[in-house]
Amino acid sequence: MGHATFELFSIMMLSLVSSNLGCNYTRNTVITSDLFLEYTTVDGATYALTSNNTFQSEEYFRLVHNNGVMGYMPTNICNFPNIIKIDLSYNRIRYVGNISCLVNLEELYLTQNILTTIDNKTFSQLKKLLFLDISVNKIKHLDPFALAASNLNIQYLNASYNQLTSLDITNIIMSGPFCERDFSHNTIKNLTNVLDILLNVNVTYGPGMVYMSNNPFEKWPDFRKLGVQNLTMLGTLLEFGFDFRGSNFSCDCDMEPFLELAEEVIKKIWRDYFEVECASPPNLKGKLIPDLVTNKSLDQFVCTKDVEEGCPVECICVEQPSKSRFLVDCKGKDLSELPRYLPNTSFVYELNVCDNKITILDPRYYLEKVSVLNAANNSFQRIEDQAIEKLNNVKNLSLSYNTIYYLPKIIQYLPSQSIDLRNVVLFCDCDTFWVSDWLDVRHISSDSIFCNTEHHGRIEAIHLKDLLSHECQKLDLTSTIICISLATAIILFGLPSFLIYNFKYELMILFRRHDPSICEYDYDIYLSLDEENDTVCVWIRQVLLPYLQKFGYRIYLPLRDCLPGKIAEEEARDILRKTRCFLVILSESYLQQDGRPRTEIEWKYAWDMYFKDRHRKIVMINFDFLPTKLVQQRQIKAFVRVGKALDFGNRDGNHLDNVQRAIGSCKKRYTYDKNRKTLFNIRMLKSRNKVTFELPNSMA
């Protein structure tokens, strides 16, 4: 840490600052003429005059008027741009206004007036202004950059004894050296960064001395919120000295990180007359901050969190930055469960829930950040596996003085030196053999770890395996026999039930026997297809129908043969009752039609008749080679799964013959054939149906 770091965190000596800054500025020695004032109104308006009412353009002036009743700056002040000094102390000036016209002004004294605000345009162009005194006014507000704009070079600023309650960082910092800026004896409680500026790491601000004494500060400034992104860069960014004497600083966790950075420097150059005391907490009140730092007492700089900050109402929550930990003490509060929530923090938790009545160690979200968990002397019935998994960062886990019904096996993977199991009683059986091995292999002190067993009472856990090994072998054999028996029963009785439930349609199709006895039907084939699929329709018209008609099959094609005005469901039901074979052209669009109203009706009646009548057949042509996973309808899926769906265009090139064989031979008929003209005459069809409906292009 360099000298500058100490300046920021502590209070540097004025003599050191003055010697380092070289603030021996001398007044301008140019010859000046005095200006005089003439009051023009009763409320303090004035007019500036020279002695003879004339002046030269190169003439310099000064204006001094004390103990008057001025209410404003002179109305014609901009007529004198060569004014070097203005002293209007002890008047009643309420507002300065924009005096940027006074480009040569070096000194401005407005002490003991009644100013209330300074905006960021008042002095914005006064590049030569070195001395500014606005002390002992009623200033309550300063605009950001009102006193430290980039083009200002004010070396001595006195804004003490005003009514400021906050101070923006932009009115404190300057790029380059300055002498002093005095904001003492205000009512400043905090520093702000209204514009959220970030300090430039390539610029050095200062050196200079800032007086903030006798302001009611309660919290140490958080320089991270004031534009310092990295606290370790403070020394290179800000070469400031701060005088915070008379402030009501709370020596807590907010101050500790800054004091820790400045610890080495404080030992060397702290001076008695700039020492600051702690105003709180009670145990540190009145103690000198530098003494606490040099005496290694930073552990006492803590913050106690309340319920509004997330601390459980039964607990005490303390943040301790010096040890990077957050203490949560819930000892002896009759808790029946772990706290449901803890305050947010960047540190690890040390949680004390001993001497309570907690029955279950739950996997709370915060356990991942717990480094110490004292859960001794509770009423644990169960420790959840997930809770142990979350405790992957724990360095000290105490479960002592507990009677634990269930200890998860995963606890073996925690470091053995981090676990305290003194006077723990476990409920042990053959499933807890691992405890004995664990204690032995990990060399965990086992003198006071006991097991309650069913037949041997309480024994030392280390001897668990020796005493129960014979019993557990018998139990293992019995369990093995029982498991094998159960598995066999499940296979013998469960597997058939499973197959029947999940593959009932497949089994029916595979084991169904067709009755070849002769039955008379009006139609041999009912052809079901997606009538809007042009590819399918063209193949039906040009290939399938001509082929089947050679064998004399009577074929019902709904698109061709359904009479206009007939209800689709009634028509399908009536025709299917008179049909021997239901022929499905299975295409992707057949399954994906919106709602598939026509084909669903056809399939419903066809399947019902197929299920009840062994004379009937269902023949399916898998036109688009659909795999089983793409078929959702259960009965159709069953046909595809068991291989009863004929692939379109099979490798041997005889797919039409396969279709004909699956349908079966055409039986000789002795009745009048109403559909004897089986050759498909598209012109006749068009002529017959000209008035009623139009065929799709693919069927034309």
XYZ file of C-alpha atoms in Angstrom:
700
model
C 0.000 0.000 0.000
C 1.294 3.463 -0.880
C 0.942 6.742 0.924
C -2.119 7.680 -1.117
C -4.057 4.636 0.070
C -3.627 5.692 3.648
C -4.806 9.201 2.785
C -8.083 7.827 1.507
C -8.863 5.492 4.337
C -7.622 7.548 7.195
C -7.259 11.214 8.022
C -4.015 12.690 6.804
C -2.112 15.504 8.505
C -2.723 19.010 7.186
C 0.964 19.849 7.419
C 1.834 16.829 5.279
C -0.745 17.810 2.656
C 0.397 21.424 2.498
C 4.044 20.509 2.131
C 3.322 18.005 -0.622
C 0.935 20.196 -2.609
C 2.878 23.443 -2.796
C -0.212 25.583 -2.132
C 1.639 28.867 -1.707
C -0.433 30.758 -4.250
C 0.091 34.514 -4.313
C -2.498 37.096 -5.262
C -2.335 38.827 -8.582
C -0.179 41.971 -8.189
C -1.709 43.800 -11.130
C -2.889 47.328 -10.320
C -6.660 47.404 -9.873
C -9.264 50.129 -9.589
C -12.139 50.018 -7.148
C -15.750 49.697 -8.218
C -18.538 51.355 -6.272
C -22.154 50.319 -5.847
C -25.355 52.263 -6.109
C -28.551 50.728 -4.679
C -31.396 50.943 -7.157
C -34.248 49.162 -5.287
C -35.252 48.576 -1.703
C -34.778 44.794 -2.027
C -31.030 45.144 -2.581
C -30.572 45.539 -6.332
C -27.366 47.438 -7.161
C -25.476 49.010 -10.036
C -21.653 49.020 -10.314
C -19.855 52.276 -11.052
C -16.309 53.491 -11.500
C -15.081 56.612 -9.748
C -15.517 58.792 -12.845
C -18.046 56.621 -14.697
C -15.457 55.830 -17.377
C -12.815 53.089 -17.756
C -10.371 51.667 -20.240
C -10.835 48.196 -21.743
C -7.482 47.048 -20.349
C -8.238 48.374 -16.840
C -8.600 45.810 -13.996
C -11.027 46.159 -11.086
C -11.953 44.843 -7.724
C -15.318 45.053 -5.998
C -15.488 45.051 -2.200
C -18.750 45.732 -0.376
C -19.235 44.226 3.081
C -21.953 44.561 5.702
C -24.493 45.844 3.216
C -28.011 44.851 2.226
C -27.324 43.567 -1.275
C -29.864 40.983 -2.431
C -28.283 40.189 -5.800
C -25.122 40.564 -7.792
C -24.873 44.005 -9.473
C -27.136 44.078 -12.516
C -24.391 45.396 -14.803
C -21.565 43.219 -13.470
C -20.852 41.781 -16.926
C -19.841 45.267 -18.091
C -16.602 44.721 -16.160
C -15.076 41.457 -17.456
C -11.674 42.491 -16.042
C -12.767 42.188 -12.415
C -10.120 40.187 -10.556
C -11.582 40.142 -7.069
C -15.115 40.351 -5.659
C -15.785 40.446 -1.920
C -19.476 40.773 -1.073
C -19.395 39.125 2.338
C -21.931 39.943 5.037
C -24.795 40.907 2.755
C -28.170 39.364 1.959
C -27.462 37.892 -1.451
C -29.956 35.108 -2.184
C -28.893 34.113 -5.689
C -25.676 34.486 -7.653
C -26.926 33.763 -11.151
C -24.669 33.116 -14.129
C -21.461 35.135 -13.783
C -19.493 33.217 -16.418
C -18.857 36.537 -18.133
C -16.231 37.399 -15.496
C -13.496 35.458 -17.283
C -10.641 37.115 -15.329
C -12.109 36.615 -11.856
C -9.607 35.007 -9.457
C -11.179 35.561 -6.034
C -14.843 35.452 -5.002
C -15.936 35.875 -1.380
C -19.635 35.475 -0.569
C -19.482 34.388 3.053
C -22.291 35.357 5.430
C -25.048 35.730 2.836
C -28.286 33.769 2.407
C -27.508 31.641 -0.661
C -29.558 28.419 -0.860
C -28.379 26.711 -4.050
C -25.494 26.674 -6.521
C -26.179 25.286 -9.988
C -23.596 23.919 -12.404
C -23.662 26.996 -14.653
C -22.864 29.614 -12.020
C -19.068 29.277 -12.156
C -18.734 27.043 -15.234
C -16.585 29.450 -17.320
C -14.482 30.952 -14.529
C -11.252 29.228 -15.543
C -9.065 31.616 -13.519
C -11.042 31.352 -10.286
C -8.688 30.189 -7.523
C -10.372 31.299 -4.284
C -14.081 30.711 -3.594
C -15.678 31.306 -0.205
C -19.406 30.507 0.101
C -19.300 29.605 3.789
C -21.910 30.544 6.397
C -24.850 30.626 3.997
C -28.000 28.506 3.811
C -26.933 26.317 0.928
C -28.918 23.091 0.828
C -28.167 21.958 -2.703
C -25.163 21.775 -5.012
C -25.615 20.538 -8.566
C -23.182 17.805 -9.676
C -20.016 19.441 -11.049
C -21.093 22.824 -9.627
C -17.710 23.300 -7.890
C -15.365 20.908 -9.696
C -16.088 20.974 -13.415
C -13.363 19.971 -15.846
C -12.596 23.603 -16.749
C -12.528 24.859 -13.140
C -9.323 25.163 -11.121
C -10.534 26.289 -7.704
C -7.645 25.790 -5.290
C -9.230 27.038 -2.086
C -12.917 26.277 -1.594
C -14.766 27.050 1.608
C -18.353 25.749 1.768
C -18.429 25.206 5.524
C -21.277 26.118 7.854
C -24.074 25.531 5.377
C -27.071 23.184 5.387
C -25.927 20.458 2.998
C -27.320 17.017 3.869
C -25.498 15.158 1.101
C -22.506 15.858 -1.104
C -21.937 14.551 -4.594
C -18.523 13.083 -5.345
C -18.256 15.299 -8.454
C -17.886 18.363 -6.205
C -14.981 16.811 -4.314
C -12.647 15.211 -6.827
C -10.449 17.139 -9.247
C -8.054 15.809 -11.852
C -4.864 17.492 -10.762
C -3.699 19.111 -7.531
C -5.670 21.476 -5.315
C -5.095 22.897 -1.863
C -8.202 22.415 0.181
C -11.958 22.010 -0.053
C -13.797 22.673 3.179
C -17.281 21.170 3.708
C -17.059 21.028 7.489
C -19.911 21.959 9.832
C -22.748 21.001 7.494
C -25.326 18.261 8.071
C -23.859 15.854 5.531
C -24.769 12.240 6.247
C -23.607 10.579 3.069
C -21.676 11.031 -0.154
C -23.526 10.456 -3.434
C -22.781 9.649 -7.055
C -25.914 10.911 -8.780
C -24.496 10.558 -12.295
C -22.921 7.129 -11.610
C -19.514 8.282 -12.796
C -16.572 5.878 -12.864
C -13.126 7.167 -12.040
C -10.612 6.885 -14.868
C -7.812 4.514 -13.892
C -5.411 6.481 -16.108
C -5.990 9.763 -14.246
C -4.687 10.823 -10.835
C -7.177 12.878 -8.848
C -5.492 15.321 -6.484
C -3.456 15.589 -4.377
C -5.473 17.782 -2.050
C -7.103 18.042 1.361
C -10.858 17.660 1.932
C -12.308 18.772 5.254
C -15.474 16.875 6.220
C -15.232 17.340 9.980
C -18.240 17.905 12.221
C -20.769 16.351 9.886
C -23.172 13.674 11.152
C -21.729 10.842 9.060
C -22.864 7.493 10.405
C -21.591 5.154 7.690
C -18.112 5.088 6.240
C -18.317 6.054 2.551
C -18.620 3.107 0.193
C -16.118 4.154 -2.457
C -17.291 1.392 -4.779
C -20.564 3.287 -5.172
C -18.625 6.508 -5.643
C -16.940 5.402 -8.862
C -14.022 3.299 -7.589
C -14.463 -0.110 -9.199
C -11.488 -1.753 -7.521
C -10.635 -0.824 -3.943
C -7.010 -1.765 -4.444
C -6.732 1.074 -7.001
C -7.672 3.755 -4.487
C -4.106 4.766 -3.791
C -3.314 5.375 -7.458
C -6.595 7.152 -8.190
C -7.151 9.492 -5.278
C -4.290 11.264 -3.553
C -6.663 12.927 -1.122
C -6.573 13.537 2.572
C -9.901 13.506 4.425
C -10.626 15.085 7.779
C -13.607 13.270 9.283
C -13.185 14.407 12.877
C -16.434 14.909 14.757
C -18.349 12.391 12.641
C -20.559 9.721 14.164
C -18.929 6.816 12.402
C -20.192 3.352 13.133
C -17.176 1.073 13.255
C -18.824 -1.802 11.443
C -18.461 -4.148 8.491
C -18.734 -1.285 5.983
C -15.569 0.374 7.305
C -13.480 -2.773 7.782
C -12.434 -3.448 4.142
C -10.982 0.053 3.804
C -9.128 -0.057 7.092
C -7.705 -3.450 6.189
C -6.190 -1.991 3.020
C -4.607 0.897 4.935
C -3.403 -1.099 7.932
C 0.336 -0.976 7.246
C 0.402 2.762 6.518
C -1.628 3.715 9.579
C 1.076 2.275 11.825
C 3.690 4.637 10.406
C 2.283 8.125 9.871
C -0.957 8.584 11.831
C -0.961 11.788 13.867
C -2.735 12.327 17.174
C -4.472 15.568 16.211
C -6.293 13.907 13.309
C -7.506 10.841 15.189
C -11.144 9.769 14.838
C -13.215 7.849 17.357
C -15.930 5.243 16.905
C -19.418 6.488 17.761
C -20.875 2.978 17.720
C -21.350 0.086 18.405
C -21.329 0.284 22.218
C -18.328 -2.021 22.618
C -16.198 0.266 20.405
C -17.673 3.663 21.295
C -14.986 6.225 22.123
C -12.127 4.051 20.882
C -9.664 5.515 18.400
C -9.913 3.932 14.964
C -6.126 3.918 14.355
C -5.592 2.137 17.670
C -8.087 -0.551 16.689
C -6.265 -1.038 13.395
C -2.766 -1.197 14.850
C -3.958 -3.483 17.676
C -5.336 -6.001 15.188
C -8.914 -5.452 16.332
C -10.581 -5.464 12.915
C -12.486 -8.599 13.954
C -14.700 -6.286 16.007
C -15.826 -4.370 12.901
C -19.038 -6.302 12.269
C -22.626 -5.642 11.178
C -25.629 -7.082 12.939
C -28.470 -7.793 10.510
C -32.124 -7.528 11.487
C -35.293 -9.247 10.303
C -35.828 -6.699 7.529
C -32.451 -7.689 6.095
C -33.395 -11.367 6.022
C -32.255 -12.599 9.427
C -34.616 -15.235 10.913
C -36.537 -13.747 13.811
C -35.209 -16.378 16.245
C -31.563 -15.868 15.307
C -28.719 -13.360 15.591
C -26.979 -12.578 12.297
C -23.522 -10.981 12.217
C -21.393 -10.194 9.161
C -17.637 -10.255 9.868
C -15.572 -9.185 6.822
C -12.186 -9.614 8.529
C -12.765 -13.380 8.558
C -14.910 -13.466 5.423
C -17.792 -15.087 7.233
C -21.441 -14.528 8.122
C -22.407 -15.826 11.556
C -25.966 -17.027 12.184
C -26.571 -17.996 15.811
C -29.862 -19.810 16.481
C -28.698 -21.718 19.544
C -31.374 -22.898 21.992
C -34.412 -21.319 20.298
C -36.674 -24.420 20.306
C -36.453 -24.672 16.530
C -38.113 -27.723 14.983
C -36.475 -27.222 11.580
C -33.565 -25.427 9.966
C -34.135 -21.730 9.145
C -35.922 -21.438 5.799
C -33.854 -18.457 4.674
C -30.723 -16.477 5.562
C -29.606 -12.946 4.608
C -27.772 -12.558 1.316
C -24.009 -12.218 1.644
C -20.842 -12.660 -0.365
C -19.251 -14.545 2.552
C -19.667 -18.133 3.749
C -22.179 -18.958 6.477
C -21.341 -20.298 9.909
C -24.628 -21.647 11.212
C -25.195 -22.614 14.849
C -28.462 -24.477 15.483
C -27.359 -26.562 18.463
C -29.598 -27.224 21.495
C -32.833 -27.205 19.502
C -35.487 -29.779 18.562
C -34.754 -30.168 14.883
C -35.878 -33.580 13.601
C -34.785 -33.496 9.955
C -31.703 -32.011 8.315
C -33.318 -30.671 5.129
C -31.473 -29.681 1.927
C -31.879 -25.913 2.373
C -30.648 -23.783 -0.540
C -27.991 -22.008 1.551
C -26.202 -25.188 2.689
C -23.917 -24.923 -0.344
C -22.366 -21.795 1.246
C -22.138 -23.189 4.794
C -18.588 -23.735 6.026
C -19.488 -24.467 9.662
C -22.672 -26.205 10.808
C -23.160 -26.891 14.502
C -26.244 -29.099 14.830
C -25.309 -30.751 18.117
C -27.893 -31.787 20.701
C -31.013 -31.917 18.544
C -33.634 -34.606 17.909
C -32.644 -35.785 14.465
C -34.693 -38.650 13.112
C -33.343 -38.349 9.618
C -30.563 -36.608 7.722
C -31.459 -36.180 4.060
C -29.007 -37.376 1.412
C -29.504 -34.127 -0.522
C -28.561 -32.107 2.554
C -25.184 -33.860 2.785
C -24.680 -33.354 -0.957
C -25.176 -29.606 -0.535
C -22.651 -29.481 2.314
C -19.789 -29.945 -0.134
C -17.974 -26.848 1.229
C -18.395 -27.616 4.916
C -15.216 -27.559 7.002
C -16.780 -28.329 10.361
C -19.943 -30.405 10.789
C -21.058 -31.236 14.320
C -23.818 -33.820 14.809
C -22.759 -34.723 18.342
C -25.220 -35.618 21.105
C -27.918 -36.770 18.700
C -29.898 -39.966 18.307
C -30.062 -40.397 14.560
C -32.454 -42.881 12.974
C -30.998 -42.534 9.487
C -27.477 -41.467 8.540
C -26.959 -41.188 4.759
C -24.161 -43.239 3.279
C -22.961 -40.241 1.277
C -21.559 -38.713 4.478
C -18.522 -40.981 3.949
C -17.307 -38.641 1.225
C -16.992 -35.614 3.506
C -13.512 -35.023 4.981
C -13.347 -37.127 8.133
C -11.573 -34.386 10.091
C -14.537 -32.071 9.551
C -17.138 -34.327 11.205
C -17.904 -34.421 14.926
C -19.977 -37.479 15.950
C -19.314 -37.511 19.677
C -22.049 -39.219 21.724
C -24.084 -40.035 18.646
C -26.482 -42.984 18.799
C -27.450 -44.582 15.486
C -30.192 -47.092 14.773
C -28.241 -49.869 13.077
C -29.109 -52.957 11.085
C -27.607 -54.871 8.211
C -27.964 -51.822 5.957
C -25.581 -49.810 8.143
C -22.572 -52.150 7.978
C -20.743 -49.395 6.151
C -20.594 -47.317 9.358
C -18.215 -49.804 10.958
C -15.914 -49.842 7.916
C -16.063 -46.068 7.602
C -15.024 -45.453 11.196
C -12.189 -47.935 10.830
C -10.821 -46.810 7.451
C -11.119 -43.068 8.077
C -9.689 -43.367 11.612
C -12.617 -41.453 13.053
C -12.705 -41.446 16.834
C -15.400 -44.026 17.569
C -15.232 -44.412 21.353
C -18.497 -42.546 21.839
C -20.395 -43.521 18.674
C -23.002 -46.165 19.451
C -25.528 -48.304 17.636
C -28.924 -49.430 18.889
C -29.559 -52.931 17.498
C -32.607 -55.180 17.653
C -30.987 -58.204 19.318
C -27.789 -56.876 20.911
C -28.980 -53.611 22.427
C -26.538 -50.723 22.393
C -23.078 -51.489 21.066
C -20.093 -49.498 19.910
C -20.499 -48.699 16.239
C -16.987 -49.899 15.457
C -18.041 -53.481 16.423
C -21.262 -53.473 14.415
C -19.952 -55.627 11.592
C -18.446 -58.251 13.896
C -21.660 -58.802 15.869
C -24.190 -58.740 13.055
C -22.284 -60.320 10.173
C -23.680 -63.858 10.779
C -27.266 -62.644 11.170
C -27.020 -60.449 8.113
C -25.661 -63.319 5.998
C -28.755 -65.378 6.873
C -30.943 -62.382 6.211
C -29.190 -61.798 2.916
C -29.808 -65.424 1.893
C -33.464 -65.222 2.891
C -33.817 -61.897 1.119
C -32.170 -63.336 -1.976
C -34.576 -66.291 -2.055
C -37.551 -64.006 -1.568
C -36.341 -61.658 -4.287
C -35.800 -64.532 -6.721
C -39.253 -65.907 -5.945
C -40.857 -62.531 -6.424
C -38.971 -61.989 -9.652
C -40.064 -65.399 -10.935
C -43.680 -64.702 -10.020
C -43.521 -61.365 -11.730
C -42.068 -62.946 -14.848
C -44.597 -65.794 -14.886
C -47.660 -63.724 -14.166
C -46.653 -60.191 -14.876
C -45.056 -60.619 -18.273
C -48.126 -62.150 -19.939
C -50.298 -59.455 -18.428
C -47.883 -56.833 -19.637
C -47.800 -58.288 -23.141
C -51.560 -58.651 -23.326
C -52.139 -55.118 -22.081
C -49.562 -53.420 -24.293
C -49.658 -55.662 -27.385
C -53.226 -56.975 -27.462
C -53.823 -55.846 -31.030
C -50.521 -57.263 -32.235
C -51.289 -60.609 -30.586
C -54.763 -60.683 -32.068
C -53.446 -60.024 -35.580
C -50.703 -62.645 -35.259
C -52.906 -65.430 -33.869
C -56.124 -64.668 -35.754
C -57.202 -67.452 -38.062
C -59.139 -66.543 -41.206
C -62.193 -68.659 -42.007
C -61.927 -69.546 -45.710
C -65.468 -70.910 -45.989
C -67.562 -69.356 -48.740
C -69.757 -66.411 -47.841
C -71.549 -64.283 -50.369
C -70.766 -60.529 -50.336
C -71.804 -57.787 -52.733
C -68.227 -56.451 -52.871
C -64.847 -58.080 -52.684
C -62.858 -54.964 -51.793
C -63.566 -51.689 -50.014
C -60.739 -49.331 -50.979
C -59.824 -46.725 -48.287
C -57.319 -43.954 -49.072
C -56.581 -40.264 -48.711
C -58.600 -38.935 -51.627
C -56.665 -35.651 -51.623
C -53.284 -37.291 -52.150
C -52.694 -36.935 -55.898
C -49.807 -39.417 -55.949
C -51.910 -42.132 -54.336
C -54.910 -41.415 -56.572
C -52.847 -41.621 -59.763
C -51.342 -44.957 -58.681
C -54.789 -46.311 -57.834
C -56.235 -45.270 -61.191
C -53.326 -46.283 -63.402
C -51.953 -49.344 -61.608
C -53.921 -50.900 -58.774
C -57.479 -50.788 -60.130
C -56.587 -52.179 -63.585
C -54.575 -54.960 -61.959
C -57.307 -56.019 -59.519
C -60.070 -55.776 -62.091
C -58.289 -58.426 -64.173
C -59.197 -60.923 -61.457
C -62.853 -59.948 -61.513
C -62.919 -58.296 -58.104
C -65.888 -56.107 -57.341
C -64.338 -52.970 -55.868
C -66.038 -50.184 -53.978
C -64.172 -46.874 -54.284
C -65.930 -44.191 -52.169
C -64.811 -41.335 -54.373
C -66.230 -43.047 -57.424
C -69.148 -45.068 -56.158
C -70.646 -43.091 -53.279
C -73.988 -41.660 -54.332
C -74.459 -37.905 -53.881
C -76.452 -36.898 -50.845
C -75.648 -40.015 -48.860
C -74.406 -39.598 -45.279
C -70.773 -40.726 -45.198
C -71.030 -42.755 -41.995
C -74.179 -44.593 -43.032
C -72.790 -45.264 -46.496
C -69.488 -46.635 -45.112
C -71.280 -48.861 -42.601
C -73.737 -50.266 -45.143
C -71.125 -50.970 -47.805
C -68.626 -52.517 -45.357
C -71.294 -54.957 -44.170
C -71.483 -56.190 -47.767
C -67.682 -56.276 -48.319
C -65.273 -59.156 -47.729
C -61.902 -57.288 -47.682
C -60.994 -53.813 -46.420
C -57.978 -52.552 -48.417
C -56.116 -49.582 -46.865
C -53.600 -47.471 -48.788
C -51.506 -46.248 -45.831
C -49.803 -42.943 -46.596
C -48.435 -40.189 -44.402
C -51.298 -37.914 -45.399
C -53.781 -40.724 -44.608
C -52.742 -40.382 -40.978
C -52.388 -36.616 -40.947
C -55.694 -35.525 -42.417
C -57.406 -32.950 -40.235
C -59.505 -35.114 -37.998
C -59.554 -37.862 -40.708
C -63.381 -37.939 -40.504
C -63.962 -40.208 -43.519
C -61.106 -42.641 -43.002
C -61.700 -42.811 -39.245
C -65.304 -43.848 -39.849
C -64.230 -46.409 -42.416
C -61.557 -47.852 -40.146
C -63.858 -48.000 -37.120
C -66.471 -50.129 -38.868
C -63.913 -52.209 -40.768
C -62.015 -53.095 -37.581
C -65.200 -53.908 -35.696
C -66.317 -56.315 -38.421
C -62.799 -57.759 -38.723
C -62.747 -58.389 -34.975
C -66.145 -60.138 -34.921
C -66.174 -61.994 -38.249
C -63.362 -64.373 -39.225
C -64.502 -64.368 -42.827
C -63.372 -60.774 -43.266
C -59.911 -59.476 -44.052
C -57.950 -56.265 -43.658
C -55.151 -55.763 -46.168
C -52.822 -52.785 -45.759
C -50.369 -51.329 -48.294
C -47.663 -49.177 -46.640
C -47.461 -46.721 -49.521
C -45.004 -44.275 -47.851
C -42.929 -46.899 -45.984
C -44.013 -45.423 -42.642
C -42.086 -46.682 -39.583
C -44.007 -47.769 -36.514
C -43.063 -44.674 -34.494
C -44.889 -42.387 -36.940
C -48.171 -44.303 -36.649
C -50.348 -43.173 -33.750
C -53.558 -45.175 -34.345
C -53.123 -48.304 -32.208
C -54.677 -50.932 -34.502
C -52.916 -49.588 -37.601
C -49.643 -49.431 -35.626
C -50.149 -53.098 -34.726
C -50.431 -54.073 -38.409
C -47.202 -52.211 -39.209
C -45.369 -53.555 -36.157
C -46.089 -57.247 -36.844
C -45.228 -56.889 -40.535
C -48.749 -57.343 -41.876
C -48.594 -54.068 -43.782
C -47.342 -54.752 -47.325
C -44.496 -52.438 -48.317
C -45.138 -50.540 -51.503
C -42.595 -51.419 -54.186
C -40.882 -54.275 -52.320
C -37.510 -55.474 -53.501
C -38.687 -58.519 -55.442
C -40.990 -56.321 -57.569
C -44.090 -58.474 -57.019
C -45.939 -56.216 -54.608
C -49.137 -56.330 -56.678
C -49.096 -60.123 -56.588
C -48.642 -59.945 -52.821
C -51.674 -57.669 -52.584
C -53.751 -60.083 -54.669
C -52.659 -63.080 -52.570
C -53.473 -61.230 -49.353
C -56.959 -60.391 -50.631
C -57.589 -63.954 -51.749
C -59.112 -65.354 -54.882
C -62.315 -64.024 -56.297
C -65.152 -66.485 -55.599
C -67.373 -67.555 -58.485
C -70.762 -65.927 -58.247
C -74.126 -67.258 -59.324
C -76.209 -64.180 -58.782
C -76.725 -61.236 -61.043
C -73.644 -59.022 -60.912
C -74.776 -55.454 -60.403
C -71.214 -54.284 -60.810
C -70.303 -56.510 -63.717
C -68.840 -53.626 -65.741
C -65.694 -53.601 -63.728
C -63.498 -51.946 -66.348
C -62.960 -48.423 -65.213
C -64.456 -46.009 -67.813
C -63.610 -42.523 -66.683
C -65.812 -40.911 -69.313
C -68.828 -42.894 -68.170
C -68.036 -41.910 -64.592
C -67.753 -38.249 -65.503
C -70.990 -38.413 -67.443
C -72.847 -40.156 -64.650
C -71.652 -37.824 -61.949
C -71.559 -34.673 -63.984
C -74.346 -33.041 -62.070
C -73.494 -34.255 -58.603
C -69.738 -33.966 -57.989
C -66.356 -33.532 -59.591
C -63.434 -35.908 -59.313
C -59.993 -34.632 -58.297
C -57.539 -34.080 -61.118
C -55.557 -37.143 -60.128
C -58.552 -39.422 -60.707
C -59.564 -37.804 -64.015
